[in-house]
Amino acid sequence: MPLFFIKFGFFDVLDILIVAFIFYQVYRLVKGTAAINIFAGIFIFYLAWLLVRAFHMELISSILGQFMGMGVIALLIVFQQEVRRFLLLLGSKYNLQNIFNLESFFAKPEIKEDVSEAIAEACGRFAKSYTGALIVFAQNTELFTYAQTGVLLKAQVTDELIENIFFKNTPLHDGAVIIADNKILAARCILPVSDRLDIPGSMGLRHRAALGLSAVSDAMIVVVSEETGSITFFKDGNYKVRITPEELKRFLSKDFTGFVVN
């Protein structure tokens, strides 16, 4: 039948775009993890099933067909963590509270210049003294659940206070500092750790925690490595290493010029 007889309307285009978006989000979740190899194995298994069916190989086709019949349950078991992360992404990054909150249409979270300057100065000194730090800047995504895992402070942001928090002998230095509405909401917070396999060996648990949170929220995260003294900026599951305090201040002001996607 000629192709011009095929009906292709607006909802067909919409259907394709929705499916493409879903596959893209799934790819983002499994990119760099062991799950992508499992996904490739399942895809090869599915192609093999189609091939034996095409050649009418009834015995092997029926055996493979039994496995394909349990495909949905098997996928839920194999990709349990990825499904959980996907649901967390829907409930956190695109939560209904933000969608139906009228204030979010008129007021976007902005980091004040004195706050970004204080963080840049503190991180610059951390880099010189090889002091580890993990600082989270909340945006539209609600991070109070993570803040509750630490110590609530609700304090003014100053470079002196940030340095005192991450000083090695203080009880609050181990964990993340969460800054929301230009205030230090909490310190010593526990963040979800990324299981990506493509992270450089020079990155430690702080970097994995920053990558894990940035993958499920719109937060901007800063990490200072105590091994190398380098400053790394994380956003939307991407990062840029070895940035300067001046670059950090610019990124916090939402100027992402030069932000390299990794």
Short mmCIF file of C-alpha atoms in Angstrom, two decimals, residues 88-224:
data_model
loop_
_atom_site.label_atom_id
_atom_site.label_comp_id
_atom_site.label_asym_id
_atom_site.label_seq_id
_atom_site.Cartn_x
_atom_site.Cartn_y
_atom_site.Cartn_z
CA LEU A 88 11.44 9.65 42.85
CA LEU A 89 12.21 11.84 39.84
CA LEU A 90 8.50 12.25 39.10
CA GLY A 91 7.65 12.94 42.72
CA SER A 92 10.57 15.27 43.39
CA LYS A 93 11.77 17.05 40.29
CA TYR A 94 8.27 17.45 38.83
CA ASN A 95 6.30 17.41 42.10
CA LEU A 96 2.69 18.58 42.08
CA GLN A 97 3.32 21.09 44.82
CA ASN A 98 5.52 23.10 42.47
CA ILE A 99 3.14 22.71 39.53
CA PHE A 100 0.08 24.02 41.38
CA ASN A 101 1.94 26.58 43.50
CA LEU A 102 1.01 29.97 42.06
CA GLU A 103 4.07 31.59 43.60
CA SER A 104 6.34 29.46 41.42
CA PHE A 105 4.95 31.16 38.30
CA PHE A 106 5.95 34.61 39.55
CA ALA A 107 8.94 34.07 41.85
CA LYS A 108 11.94 31.97 40.89
CA PRO A 109 14.52 31.10 43.56
CA GLU A 110 17.47 33.41 43.23
CA ILE A 111 20.73 33.23 45.16
CA LYS A 112 21.67 36.62 46.57
CA GLU A 113 24.99 38.08 45.53
CA ASP A 114 26.33 38.22 49.10
CA VAL A 115 25.46 34.53 49.56
CA SER A 116 27.17 33.39 46.36
CA GLU A 117 30.17 35.57 47.18
CA ALA A 118 30.43 34.09 50.69
CA ILE A 119 30.29 30.54 49.28
CA ALA A 120 32.86 31.34 46.58
CA GLU A 121 35.27 32.81 49.13
CA ALA A 122 34.83 29.87 51.51
CA CYS A 123 35.30 27.30 48.73
CA GLY A 124 38.39 29.15 47.52
CA ARG A 125 39.94 28.81 50.97
CA PHE A 126 38.78 25.17 51.18
CA ALA A 127 40.59 24.45 47.90
CA LYS A 128 43.84 25.97 49.20
CA SER A 129 43.69 24.10 52.53
CA TYR A 130 42.39 20.82 51.01
CA THR A 131 39.25 20.90 53.15
CA GLY A 132 36.35 18.77 51.93
CA ALA A 133 32.94 20.40 51.53
CA LEU A 134 29.51 19.54 50.11
CA ILE A 135 27.07 22.43 49.67
CA VAL A 136 23.57 22.14 48.18
CA PHE A 137 21.53 25.06 46.86
CA ALA A 138 17.82 24.18 46.78
CA GLN A 139 15.82 25.49 43.84
CA ASN A 140 12.20 24.51 43.07
CA THR A 141 12.54 20.94 44.34
CA GLU A 142 11.67 20.54 48.00
CA LEU A 143 14.70 19.20 49.90
CA PHE A 144 13.31 19.27 53.44
CA THR A 145 13.27 15.45 53.54
CA TYR A 146 17.05 15.44 53.11
CA ALA A 147 17.42 18.35 55.55
CA GLN A 148 15.69 16.29 58.23
CA THR A 149 18.49 13.71 58.07
CA GLY A 150 20.87 16.33 59.46
CA VAL A 151 20.81 19.17 61.97
CA LEU A 152 18.41 22.03 61.24
CA LEU A 153 20.10 25.42 61.57
CA LYS A 154 18.20 28.11 59.60
CA ALA A 155 21.18 30.43 59.93
CA GLN A 156 22.56 33.34 57.95
CA VAL A 157 25.02 32.40 55.21
CA THR A 158 28.51 33.71 55.88
CA ASP A 159 31.88 32.43 54.76
CA GLU A 160 33.02 32.22 58.39
CA LEU A 161 30.08 29.99 59.37
CA ILE A 162 30.55 27.74 56.32
CA GLU A 163 34.24 27.35 57.18
CA ASN A 164 33.40 26.52 60.80
CA ILE A 165 30.88 23.88 59.72
CA PHE A 166 33.35 22.05 57.46
CA PHE A 167 36.33 22.38 59.79
CA LYS A 168 37.56 18.81 60.27
CA ASN A 169 37.15 18.72 64.04
CA THR A 170 33.56 20.00 64.17
CA PRO A 171 30.62 17.57 64.57
CA LEU A 172 28.83 19.00 61.51
CA HIS A 173 31.59 18.68 58.91
CA ASP A 174 30.66 15.16 57.74
CA GLY A 175 27.70 15.50 55.37
CA ALA A 176 26.05 18.14 53.24
CA VAL A 177 24.99 21.69 53.98
CA ILE A 178 21.64 22.59 52.41
CA ILE A 179 20.98 26.23 51.60
CA ALA A 180 17.37 27.24 50.86
CA ASP A 181 15.91 30.74 50.51
CA ASN A 182 19.41 32.17 51.05
CA LYS A 183 19.60 30.59 54.52
CA ILE A 184 21.56 27.59 55.80
CA LEU A 185 18.64 25.21 56.29
CA ALA A 186 20.60 22.26 57.69
CA ALA A 187 24.05 20.69 58.01
CA ARG A 188 25.38 17.12 58.24
CA CYS A 189 22.68 15.96 55.81
CA ILE A 190 22.68 12.58 54.07
CA LEU A 191 22.19 12.59 50.29
CA PRO A 192 21.41 9.73 47.85
CA VAL A 193 24.61 8.29 46.37
CA SER A 194 24.87 7.77 42.62
CA ASP A 195 25.76 4.29 41.33
CA ARG A 196 27.07 5.49 37.96
CA LEU A 197 30.12 3.59 36.76
CA ASP A 198 31.57 6.35 34.57
CA ILE A 199 32.59 8.60 37.46
CA PRO A 200 36.37 9.31 37.49
CA GLY A 201 38.35 7.57 40.20
CA SER A 202 39.43 10.95 41.58
CA MET A 203 35.87 11.57 42.77
CA GLY A 204 34.87 10.32 46.19
CA LEU A 205 31.63 9.86 48.15
CA ARG A 206 30.92 13.59 48.28
CA HIS A 207 30.96 13.72 44.49
CA ARG A 208 28.75 10.63 44.22
CA ALA A 209 26.27 12.15 46.67
CA ALA A 210 26.23 15.40 44.70
CA LEU A 211 25.70 13.52 41.44
CA GLY A 212 22.96 11.40 43.01
CA LEU A 213 20.97 14.39 44.27
CA SER A 214 21.47 16.44 41.09
CA ALA A 215 20.02 13.53 39.07
CA VAL A 216 16.70 13.58 41.00
CA SER A 217 16.32 17.31 41.69
CA ASP A 218 17.02 20.72 40.20
CA ALA A 219 19.43 21.63 43.01
CA MET A 220 22.83 23.18 42.30
CA ILE A 221 25.61 21.47 44.26
CA VAL A 222 29.21 22.40 45.01
CA VAL A 223 31.88 19.92 46.11
CA VAL A 224 35.42 20.66 47.26
#
